[in-house]
Short mmCIF file of N, CA and C in Angstrom, two decimals:
data_model
loop_
_atom_site.label_atom_id
_atom_site.label_comp_id
_atom_site.label_asym_id
_atom_site.label_seq_id
_atom_site.Cartn_x
_atom_site.Cartn_y
_atom_site.Cartn_z
N MET A 479 4.31 -17.32 -0.48
CA MET A 479 3.59 -16.05 -0.26
C MET A 479 2.95 -15.62 -1.62
N THR A 480 1.74 -15.18 -1.53
CA THR A 480 1.01 -14.72 -2.70
C THR A 480 1.65 -13.44 -3.24
N SER A 481 1.66 -13.28 -4.52
CA SER A 481 2.28 -12.08 -5.11
C SER A 481 1.38 -10.86 -4.87
N LEU A 482 1.95 -9.74 -4.96
CA LEU A 482 1.20 -8.50 -4.76
C LEU A 482 0.07 -8.35 -5.74
N SER A 483 0.33 -8.65 -6.99
CA SER A 483 -0.71 -8.53 -8.01
C SER A 483 -1.89 -9.42 -7.71
N GLU A 484 -1.57 -10.66 -7.29
CA GLU A 484 -2.66 -11.62 -6.96
C GLU A 484 -3.53 -11.11 -5.79
N ILE A 485 -2.83 -10.57 -4.77
CA ILE A 485 -3.61 -10.06 -3.65
C ILE A 485 -4.51 -8.90 -4.09
N ALA A 486 -3.91 -7.98 -4.83
CA ALA A 486 -4.77 -6.82 -5.27
C ALA A 486 -5.88 -7.26 -6.18
N GLU A 487 -5.65 -8.28 -7.04
CA GLU A 487 -6.68 -8.64 -8.01
C GLU A 487 -7.66 -9.67 -7.43
N TYR A 488 -7.16 -10.64 -6.66
CA TYR A 488 -8.01 -11.76 -6.27
C TYR A 488 -8.40 -11.85 -4.85
N ASN A 489 -7.93 -10.94 -3.99
CA ASN A 489 -8.24 -11.10 -2.54
C ASN A 489 -9.04 -9.93 -2.06
N PRO A 490 -10.37 -10.00 -2.24
CA PRO A 490 -11.20 -8.86 -1.84
C PRO A 490 -11.10 -8.58 -0.32
N LEU A 491 -10.75 -9.62 0.49
CA LEU A 491 -10.68 -9.43 1.94
C LEU A 491 -9.52 -8.44 2.27
N THR A 492 -8.44 -8.64 1.62
CA THR A 492 -7.29 -7.69 1.84
C THR A 492 -7.67 -6.29 1.40
N ILE A 493 -8.32 -6.24 0.23
CA ILE A 493 -8.73 -4.90 -0.30
C ILE A 493 -9.68 -4.29 0.70
N SER A 494 -10.68 -5.07 1.22
CA SER A 494 -11.63 -4.48 2.13
C SER A 494 -10.99 -4.11 3.47
N THR A 495 -10.00 -4.88 3.89
CA THR A 495 -9.32 -4.52 5.17
C THR A 495 -8.58 -3.20 4.97
N ILE A 496 -7.87 -3.07 3.84
CA ILE A 496 -7.20 -1.83 3.59
C ILE A 496 -8.13 -0.71 3.43
N GLN A 497 -9.29 -0.96 2.77
CA GLN A 497 -10.32 0.07 2.58
C GLN A 497 -10.83 0.54 3.94
N ARG A 498 -11.05 -0.39 4.82
CA ARG A 498 -11.63 -0.05 6.14
C ARG A 498 -10.65 0.68 6.98
N THR A 499 -9.41 0.25 7.02
CA THR A 499 -8.42 0.86 7.87
C THR A 499 -7.53 1.92 7.14
N LYS A 500 -7.56 1.80 5.83
CA LYS A 500 -6.70 2.64 4.96
C LYS A 500 -5.22 2.45 5.37
N THR A 501 -4.88 1.31 5.94
CA THR A 501 -3.50 1.02 6.36
C THR A 501 -3.02 -0.26 5.71
N PHE A 502 -1.82 -0.27 5.24
CA PHE A 502 -1.25 -1.45 4.66
C PHE A 502 0.25 -1.49 4.94
N TYR A 503 0.84 -2.63 4.75
CA TYR A 503 2.23 -2.86 5.13
C TYR A 503 2.96 -3.57 3.99
N PHE A 504 4.21 -3.20 3.81
CA PHE A 504 5.05 -3.89 2.88
C PHE A 504 6.22 -4.51 3.68
N ARG A 505 6.79 -5.59 3.12
CA ARG A 505 7.99 -6.10 3.71
C ARG A 505 8.82 -6.73 2.60
N PRO A 506 10.14 -6.78 2.78
CA PRO A 506 10.99 -7.34 1.74
C PRO A 506 10.55 -8.82 1.48
N ALA A 507 10.44 -9.19 0.23
CA ALA A 507 9.97 -10.51 -0.14
C ALA A 507 10.92 -11.61 0.40
N ASP A 508 12.19 -11.25 0.57
CA ASP A 508 13.15 -12.29 1.07
C ASP A 508 13.36 -12.11 2.55
N GLY A 509 12.52 -11.35 3.23
CA GLY A 509 12.59 -11.21 4.67
C GLY A 509 13.49 -10.06 5.12
N TRP A 510 13.31 -9.70 6.43
CA TRP A 510 14.11 -8.65 6.99
C TRP A 510 15.49 -9.12 7.29
N LYS A 511 16.48 -8.23 7.10
CA LYS A 511 17.85 -8.60 7.42
C LYS A 511 18.48 -7.59 8.38
N ARG A 512 19.32 -8.06 9.27
CA ARG A 512 19.98 -7.18 10.25
C ARG A 512 20.93 -6.24 9.53
N GLY A 513 21.05 -4.99 10.06
CA GLY A 513 22.03 -4.04 9.58
C GLY A 513 21.58 -3.39 8.25
N MET A 514 20.33 -3.48 7.91
CA MET A 514 19.89 -2.92 6.63
C MET A 514 18.98 -1.70 6.82
N ASN A 515 18.87 -1.17 8.04
CA ASN A 515 17.92 -0.10 8.28
C ASN A 515 18.09 1.09 7.31
N GLY A 516 19.32 1.49 7.06
CA GLY A 516 19.53 2.65 6.14
C GLY A 516 19.07 2.26 4.75
N ASP A 517 19.30 1.03 4.33
CA ASP A 517 18.84 0.60 2.99
C ASP A 517 17.33 0.54 2.94
N TYR A 518 16.67 0.11 4.05
CA TYR A 518 15.22 0.02 4.06
C TYR A 518 14.60 1.41 4.03
N ARG A 519 15.20 2.37 4.71
CA ARG A 519 14.70 3.74 4.70
C ARG A 519 14.82 4.33 3.29
N ALA A 520 15.90 4.12 2.64
CA ALA A 520 16.11 4.58 1.29
C ALA A 520 15.09 3.91 0.32
N LEU A 521 14.85 2.63 0.53
CA LEU A 521 13.88 1.90 -0.24
C LEU A 521 12.46 2.51 -0.04
N GLU A 522 12.14 2.83 1.23
CA GLU A 522 10.85 3.42 1.52
C GLU A 522 10.72 4.77 0.81
N ASP A 523 11.74 5.58 0.90
CA ASP A 523 11.68 6.89 0.24
C ASP A 523 11.42 6.78 -1.26
N LEU A 524 12.13 5.80 -1.88
CA LEU A 524 11.97 5.57 -3.31
C LEU A 524 10.52 5.09 -3.63
N LEU A 525 10.04 4.16 -2.82
CA LEU A 525 8.71 3.60 -2.99
C LEU A 525 7.66 4.70 -2.93
N ILE A 526 7.70 5.55 -1.88
CA ILE A 526 6.77 6.60 -1.68
C ILE A 526 6.79 7.59 -2.85
N GLU A 527 7.99 7.97 -3.22
CA GLU A 527 8.22 8.92 -4.33
C GLU A 527 7.61 8.38 -5.64
N ARG A 528 7.92 7.13 -5.97
CA ARG A 528 7.38 6.55 -7.18
C ARG A 528 5.84 6.42 -7.15
N VAL A 529 5.33 5.92 -6.03
CA VAL A 529 3.87 5.71 -5.89
C VAL A 529 3.10 7.02 -6.00
N ASN A 530 3.56 8.00 -5.20
CA ASN A 530 2.82 9.28 -5.25
C ASN A 530 2.92 10.00 -6.59
N SER A 531 4.03 9.79 -7.28
CA SER A 531 4.13 10.33 -8.63
C SER A 531 3.10 9.70 -9.54
N GLU A 532 2.94 8.41 -9.46
CA GLU A 532 1.93 7.67 -10.25
C GLU A 532 0.51 8.00 -9.87
N LEU A 533 0.32 8.21 -8.54
CA LEU A 533 -1.04 8.47 -8.01
C LEU A 533 -1.60 9.86 -8.37
N GLN A 534 -0.75 10.69 -8.96
CA GLN A 534 -1.21 12.05 -9.30
C GLN A 534 -2.39 12.00 -10.26
N LYS A 535 -2.50 10.88 -11.02
CA LYS A 535 -3.65 10.80 -11.93
C LYS A 535 -4.96 10.57 -11.19
N TYR A 536 -4.87 10.08 -9.95
CA TYR A 536 -6.11 9.99 -9.11
C TYR A 536 -6.12 11.20 -8.21
N GLU A 537 -6.78 12.25 -8.62
CA GLU A 537 -6.74 13.54 -7.93
C GLU A 537 -7.06 13.35 -6.40
N GLY A 538 -6.19 13.89 -5.58
CA GLY A 538 -6.46 13.88 -4.13
C GLY A 538 -6.08 12.63 -3.41
N VAL A 539 -5.52 11.62 -4.12
CA VAL A 539 -5.13 10.35 -3.48
C VAL A 539 -3.62 10.36 -3.30
N LYS A 540 -3.18 10.03 -2.10
CA LYS A 540 -1.72 9.93 -1.88
C LYS A 540 -1.44 8.90 -0.80
N VAL A 541 -0.23 8.43 -0.76
CA VAL A 541 0.19 7.46 0.24
C VAL A 541 1.09 8.22 1.23
N VAL A 542 0.83 8.00 2.52
CA VAL A 542 1.60 8.63 3.59
C VAL A 542 2.30 7.56 4.39
N ARG A 543 3.58 7.80 4.65
CA ARG A 543 4.36 6.79 5.43
C ARG A 543 4.13 7.02 6.93
N SER A 544 3.95 5.96 7.67
CA SER A 544 3.80 6.02 9.12
C SER A 544 5.14 6.43 9.73
N THR A 545 5.12 7.19 10.79
CA THR A 545 6.38 7.59 11.47
C THR A 545 6.76 6.54 12.52
N SER A 546 5.87 5.60 12.82
CA SER A 546 6.11 4.66 13.91
C SER A 546 6.74 3.33 13.45
N ARG A 547 6.55 2.92 12.19
CA ARG A 547 7.02 1.63 11.76
C ARG A 547 7.60 1.78 10.38
N TYR A 548 8.56 0.86 10.07
CA TYR A 548 8.99 0.78 8.69
C TYR A 548 7.91 0.14 7.88
N PHE A 549 7.77 0.62 6.67
CA PHE A 549 6.84 0.02 5.68
C PHE A 549 5.39 -0.07 6.15
N GLU A 550 4.95 0.88 6.94
CA GLU A 550 3.55 1.02 7.28
C GLU A 550 3.08 2.31 6.60
N TYR A 551 1.96 2.15 5.88
CA TYR A 551 1.49 3.29 5.01
C TYR A 551 0.02 3.49 5.21
N TYR A 552 -0.43 4.66 4.91
CA TYR A 552 -1.83 5.03 4.91
C TYR A 552 -2.20 5.60 3.56
N ILE A 553 -3.39 5.26 3.10
CA ILE A 553 -3.89 5.88 1.85
C ILE A 553 -4.78 7.02 2.27
N GLU A 554 -4.46 8.19 1.76
CA GLU A 554 -5.29 9.39 2.06
C GLU A 554 -5.97 9.83 0.76
N SER A 555 -7.26 10.20 0.90
CA SER A 555 -7.95 10.68 -0.26
C SER A 555 -8.81 11.83 0.14
N SER A 556 -8.62 12.96 -0.48
CA SER A 556 -9.49 14.14 -0.16
C SER A 556 -10.73 14.11 -1.01
N THR A 557 -10.82 13.21 -1.98
CA THR A 557 -11.98 13.19 -2.88
C THR A 557 -12.99 12.13 -2.49
N VAL A 558 -12.64 11.23 -1.60
CA VAL A 558 -13.52 10.17 -1.17
C VAL A 558 -14.26 10.52 0.10
N ASN A 559 -15.55 10.44 0.09
CA ASN A 559 -16.33 10.70 1.25
C ASN A 559 -16.14 9.60 2.32
N GLU A 560 -15.60 10.03 3.48
CA GLU A 560 -15.33 9.00 4.50
C GLU A 560 -16.59 8.25 4.96
N ASN A 561 -17.75 8.81 4.80
CA ASN A 561 -18.96 8.15 5.22
C ASN A 561 -19.49 7.13 4.19
N SER A 562 -18.88 7.09 3.05
CA SER A 562 -19.34 6.15 2.03
C SER A 562 -18.28 5.11 1.75
N SER A 563 -17.80 4.41 2.79
CA SER A 563 -16.73 3.51 2.65
C SER A 563 -17.08 2.30 1.75
N PHE A 564 -18.31 2.08 1.43
CA PHE A 564 -18.63 0.96 0.55
C PHE A 564 -19.13 1.46 -0.81
N SER A 565 -18.94 2.75 -1.10
CA SER A 565 -19.38 3.24 -2.39
C SER A 565 -18.54 2.71 -3.50
N VAL A 566 -19.11 2.69 -4.69
CA VAL A 566 -18.39 2.17 -5.83
C VAL A 566 -17.13 3.03 -6.12
N ASP A 567 -17.28 4.33 -6.03
CA ASP A 567 -16.19 5.25 -6.32
C ASP A 567 -15.02 4.98 -5.38
N ASN A 568 -15.32 4.84 -4.09
CA ASN A 568 -14.29 4.60 -3.08
C ASN A 568 -13.55 3.26 -3.41
N THR A 569 -14.34 2.21 -3.68
CA THR A 569 -13.74 0.90 -3.95
C THR A 569 -12.87 0.98 -5.17
N ASP A 570 -13.36 1.62 -6.26
CA ASP A 570 -12.57 1.67 -7.50
C ASP A 570 -11.30 2.50 -7.30
N ILE A 571 -11.41 3.62 -6.63
CA ILE A 571 -10.20 4.46 -6.39
C ILE A 571 -9.19 3.69 -5.56
N LEU A 572 -9.66 3.02 -4.51
CA LEU A 572 -8.75 2.26 -3.64
C LEU A 572 -8.12 1.07 -4.38
N ARG A 573 -8.99 0.34 -5.13
CA ARG A 573 -8.46 -0.79 -5.87
C ARG A 573 -7.41 -0.37 -6.89
N ASN A 574 -7.64 0.74 -7.56
CA ASN A 574 -6.66 1.24 -8.53
C ASN A 574 -5.38 1.69 -7.79
N ALA A 575 -5.51 2.37 -6.66
CA ALA A 575 -4.34 2.81 -5.89
C ALA A 575 -3.55 1.64 -5.39
N VAL A 576 -4.27 0.63 -4.81
CA VAL A 576 -3.60 -0.55 -4.30
C VAL A 576 -2.91 -1.33 -5.39
N GLY A 577 -3.60 -1.50 -6.55
CA GLY A 577 -3.02 -2.17 -7.69
C GLY A 577 -1.73 -1.52 -8.14
N LEU A 578 -1.73 -0.23 -8.15
CA LEU A 578 -0.56 0.56 -8.56
C LEU A 578 0.56 0.35 -7.54
N LEU A 579 0.22 0.43 -6.28
CA LEU A 579 1.19 0.18 -5.20
C LEU A 579 1.80 -1.22 -5.33
N CYS A 580 0.93 -2.19 -5.57
CA CYS A 580 1.41 -3.55 -5.65
C CYS A 580 2.41 -3.73 -6.79
N ASN A 581 2.05 -3.17 -7.93
CA ASN A 581 2.93 -3.33 -9.09
C ASN A 581 4.28 -2.72 -8.83
N ILE A 582 4.28 -1.49 -8.31
CA ILE A 582 5.61 -0.82 -8.06
C ILE A 582 6.38 -1.53 -6.99
N ALA A 583 5.72 -1.90 -5.87
CA ALA A 583 6.40 -2.58 -4.79
C ALA A 583 6.96 -3.94 -5.26
N GLU A 584 6.20 -4.66 -6.06
CA GLU A 584 6.65 -5.94 -6.57
C GLU A 584 7.96 -5.77 -7.39
N GLU A 585 7.97 -4.72 -8.24
CA GLU A 585 9.19 -4.41 -9.01
C GLU A 585 10.37 -4.18 -8.09
N MET A 586 10.09 -3.65 -6.89
CA MET A 586 11.15 -3.26 -5.96
C MET A 586 11.46 -4.44 -4.99
N GLY A 587 10.89 -5.60 -5.19
CA GLY A 587 11.22 -6.76 -4.38
C GLY A 587 10.50 -6.76 -3.02
N LEU A 588 9.31 -6.15 -2.93
CA LEU A 588 8.59 -6.06 -1.73
C LEU A 588 7.27 -6.93 -1.85
N THR A 589 6.77 -7.31 -0.73
CA THR A 589 5.48 -8.00 -0.71
C THR A 589 4.53 -7.24 0.18
N ILE A 590 3.23 -7.34 -0.01
CA ILE A 590 2.25 -6.58 0.74
C ILE A 590 1.52 -7.50 1.70
N SER A 591 1.09 -6.89 2.83
CA SER A 591 0.29 -7.63 3.78
C SER A 591 -0.51 -6.60 4.59
N THR A 592 -1.50 -7.13 5.28
CA THR A 592 -2.28 -6.27 6.20
C THR A 592 -1.81 -6.61 7.59
N MET A 593 -2.25 -5.83 8.61
CA MET A 593 -1.80 -6.07 9.98
C MET A 593 -2.21 -7.45 10.42
N SER A 594 -3.39 -7.96 10.00
CA SER A 594 -3.81 -9.28 10.39
C SER A 594 -2.89 -10.37 9.85
N ASP A 595 -2.25 -10.13 8.75
CA ASP A 595 -1.27 -11.11 8.20
C ASP A 595 0.01 -11.11 9.06
N LEU A 596 0.34 -9.98 9.67
CA LEU A 596 1.59 -9.87 10.42
C LEU A 596 1.44 -10.43 11.84
N GLU A 597 0.21 -10.49 12.34
CA GLU A 597 0.02 -10.93 13.74
C GLU A 597 0.10 -12.45 13.87
#
C-alpha cells in the first residue's frame, strides 16, 4: 500500500477525487480487527481533534466526521467558492489540508484511500 505522504504528494487523481467529492477515508494500516470498535472511535476522536487543531491556520477549513461510517470524513471550507472547484486557491488549500491529514494519520498508523479504492 502506498504511504499517505506519497498519495498526497504524487497522486493527483486521489487529490482530484477528494477535491471533487470532498470525501476521503482512512483505515488502519494493519487492517481492521474484530472487537476494536471502541478503540477505533477513540482513534477517530483523536485524529479529528489533532487535524482540526492544525487546520486552524487555513481559515474556514475543517474536517467533519461522517456519522454513517468509521473513518469517513469530509473537508469543509467556508472560504473556497464551490463553483470554482478547479481554481488554484481551492487546489492549494485542499492539497495543504490533505497533506496535513496524511502526515497526522500516518503518525497514528492509518492509511488513506478514496471510495473507489475501497470498492
